[in-house]
Short mmCIF file of C-alpha atoms in Angstrom, two decimals:
data_model
loop_
_atom_site.label_atom_id
_atom_site.label_comp_id
_atom_site.label_asym_id
_atom_site.label_seq_id
_atom_site.Cartn_x
_atom_site.Cartn_y
_atom_site.Cartn_z
CA MET A 30 6.87 15.82 -23.99
CA SER A 31 8.00 12.76 -22.05
CA LYS A 32 11.48 12.28 -20.75
CA LYS A 33 13.54 9.25 -21.63
CA LEU A 34 13.97 6.92 -18.68
CA GLU A 35 17.60 6.78 -17.59
CA SER A 36 18.98 3.26 -17.90
CA TRP A 37 19.96 3.03 -14.23
CA LYS A 38 16.34 3.51 -13.11
CA ALA A 39 14.85 0.40 -14.70
CA ARG A 40 15.59 -2.75 -16.67
CA LYS A 41 13.30 -1.88 -19.55
CA PRO A 42 13.16 1.49 -21.36
CA LYS A 43 9.37 1.91 -20.95
CA GLU A 44 9.13 0.49 -17.43
CA SER A 45 7.25 2.56 -14.85
CA TYR A 46 8.90 3.81 -11.70
CA PHE A 47 8.13 6.15 -8.84
CA GLN A 48 10.15 8.61 -6.84
CA LEU A 49 10.42 8.55 -3.07
CA SER A 50 10.67 11.93 -1.40
CA GLU A 51 13.54 12.62 0.97
CA SER A 52 11.11 13.63 3.72
CA LEU A 53 9.26 10.30 3.48
CA ARG A 54 12.43 8.23 3.19
CA THR A 55 13.93 9.81 6.31
CA SER A 56 10.70 10.00 8.32
CA PRO A 57 10.45 8.05 11.59
CA ALA A 58 7.38 6.23 10.23
CA PHE A 59 9.12 4.98 7.09
CA ARG A 60 12.38 4.11 8.87
CA ALA A 61 10.44 1.94 11.35
CA LEU A 62 9.08 -0.35 8.61
CA THR A 63 10.25 -3.91 8.11
CA LYS A 64 11.23 -5.15 4.63
CA LEU A 65 7.79 -6.68 4.05
CA GLN A 66 6.06 -3.50 5.18
CA THR A 67 8.27 -1.40 2.90
CA ASP A 68 7.61 -3.71 -0.06
CA LEU A 69 3.88 -3.57 0.67
CA TYR A 70 4.04 0.23 0.79
CA PHE A 71 5.71 0.32 -2.63
CA PHE A 72 2.97 -1.92 -4.04
CA CYS A 73 0.34 0.36 -2.49
CA THR A 74 1.84 3.30 -4.40
CA GLU A 75 1.70 1.25 -7.61
CA TRP A 76 -1.90 0.16 -7.01
CA THR A 77 -2.87 3.78 -6.30
CA TYR A 78 -1.26 4.91 -9.53
CA LYS A 79 -2.93 2.19 -11.58
CA ALA A 80 -6.34 2.84 -10.01
CA GLY A 81 -6.11 6.54 -10.82
CA LYS A 82 -4.77 6.14 -14.36
CA ARG A 83 -7.05 3.46 -15.76
CA ALA A 84 -9.52 4.38 -18.46
CA ALA A 85 -13.26 4.04 -17.86
CA SER A 86 -13.32 1.27 -20.46
CA TYR A 87 -11.19 -0.84 -18.09
CA ALA A 88 -13.69 -0.69 -15.25
CA ASP A 89 -13.40 -3.78 -13.07
CA PRO A 90 -15.20 -3.96 -9.70
CA LYS A 91 -12.99 -6.87 -8.63
CA LYS A 92 -9.82 -4.79 -9.09
CA TYR A 93 -10.92 -1.23 -8.33
CA PRO A 94 -13.17 -0.14 -5.45
CA ARG A 95 -14.37 2.96 -7.34
CA ASP A 96 -15.84 0.70 -10.04
CA ARG A 97 -17.77 -1.27 -7.44
CA TRP A 98 -19.08 1.65 -5.41
CA THR A 99 -19.92 4.14 -8.13
CA GLU A 100 -22.27 6.26 -6.04
CA GLY A 101 -22.05 7.55 -2.52
CA GLY A 102 -19.68 6.60 0.23
CA ASP A 103 -16.12 7.73 0.69
CA ILE A 104 -14.57 5.59 -2.06
CA ARG A 105 -12.33 7.57 -4.43
CA GLY A 106 -10.69 6.84 -7.76
CA ASN A 107 -7.23 6.15 -6.31
CA ASP A 108 -8.40 3.76 -3.59
CA PHE A 109 -7.26 0.16 -3.76
CA TYR A 110 -7.88 -3.30 -2.36
CA ILE A 111 -5.31 -5.37 -0.49
CA ASN A 112 -5.97 -9.06 -0.03
CA ILE A 113 -4.06 -12.31 0.25
CA ASP A 114 -4.47 -13.32 -3.41
CA LYS A 115 -3.17 -9.97 -4.62
CA ALA A 116 -0.18 -10.22 -2.26
CA ILE A 117 0.67 -13.71 -3.50
CA LYS A 118 0.37 -12.61 -7.14
CA CYS A 119 2.83 -9.75 -6.45
CA ASN A 120 5.20 -12.13 -4.62
CA LEU A 121 4.85 -10.23 -1.36
CA ILE A 122 4.15 -13.46 0.45
CA GLU A 123 4.51 -17.06 -0.66
CA LYS A 124 1.38 -18.93 0.35
CA LYS A 125 -1.96 -18.43 1.98
CA LYS A 126 -0.54 -19.75 5.24
CA ASN A 127 1.14 -16.34 5.63
CA LYS A 128 -2.20 -14.53 5.74
CA ASN A 129 -1.59 -13.20 9.26
CA THR A 130 1.83 -11.89 8.23
CA LEU A 131 0.22 -9.84 5.46
CA TYR A 132 -2.48 -8.43 7.71
CA ARG A 133 0.09 -7.49 10.36
CA ALA A 134 2.02 -5.60 7.65
CA ILE A 135 -1.16 -3.82 6.53
CA ASN A 136 -1.97 -2.85 10.11
CA ALA A 137 1.55 -1.49 10.56
CA LEU A 138 1.17 0.75 7.49
CA VAL A 139 -2.12 2.02 8.92
CA GLU A 140 -0.62 2.62 12.37
CA TYR A 141 2.39 4.48 10.94
CA GLY A 142 0.03 6.69 8.94
CA LEU A 143 1.16 5.58 5.48
CA ILE A 144 -2.22 4.22 4.38
CA ASP A 145 -5.77 4.62 5.66
CA ARG A 146 -8.42 1.92 5.85
CA VAL A 147 -11.45 3.44 4.12
CA PHE A 148 -13.72 0.41 4.23
CA SER A 149 -13.09 -2.36 6.71
CA ASN A 150 -13.61 -5.99 5.75
CA LYS A 151 -16.99 -7.14 6.94
CA GLY A 152 -17.78 -10.67 5.86
CA ARG A 153 -16.78 -11.36 2.27
CA ASP A 154 -16.02 -7.81 1.14
CA MET A 155 -12.39 -6.80 0.62
CA SER A 156 -11.11 -3.91 2.69
CA VAL A 157 -10.41 -0.69 0.82
CA TYR A 158 -7.36 1.50 1.45
CA ARG A 159 -5.89 4.79 0.29
CA MET A 160 -2.56 6.53 0.66
CA SER A 161 -2.29 8.81 3.70
CA GLU A 162 -0.30 11.82 4.85
CA ARG A 163 -0.65 11.02 8.55
CA TRP A 164 2.98 9.76 8.56
CA LYS A 165 4.08 13.41 8.55
CA GLY A 166 2.95 13.74 12.17
CA ILE A 167 4.81 10.64 13.43
CA THR A 168 7.79 11.55 15.61
CA ASP A 169 10.63 9.24 16.68
CA GLU A 170 8.92 8.80 20.05
CA LYS A 171 5.55 8.03 18.46
CA ALA A 172 7.18 5.53 16.04
CA GLU A 173 8.74 3.73 19.04
CA GLN A 174 5.37 3.63 20.79
CA ILE A 175 3.71 2.21 17.67
CA GLN A 176 6.46 -0.39 17.33
CA LYS A 177 5.91 -1.53 20.93
CA VAL A 178 2.14 -1.73 20.46
CA LEU A 179 2.54 -3.74 17.24
CA LYS A 180 4.99 -6.16 18.88
CA GLU A 181 2.66 -6.66 21.82
CA ARG A 182 -0.35 -7.15 19.54
CA ASN A 183 1.49 -9.71 17.40
CA LYS A 184 2.58 -12.00 20.25
#
């Protein structure tokens, strides 16, 4: 039996939504994120959900890594791609000229332990990512160290 979506949670009655745990919301890793990084994280949760819920009849190797790599490797059903075209389509960034901004945001999510890079982009292939629990081990001190490293790297 499904629950009715409370009107304050969404604009449309059948719209999907996700819940954010208190421990994640108050974690040093999550609190250190910029707006773009937070928005990207929310899209990653959506992409993970969609990748895991799709029916086999909707297999699409261009959208879902598991449909491309059906045998072997470490690719799982909930893994997802992130690339510039997908980010533009979701209004995360405006134009392709912001490509470096997107990849800095992705790297920040990896560094803070919110996502893991499963398959790194080599040539034309899109990198594959999955949600991670490593953020649970990030302390305030470690988050500050990561922030300094990211700032230095992005100069």
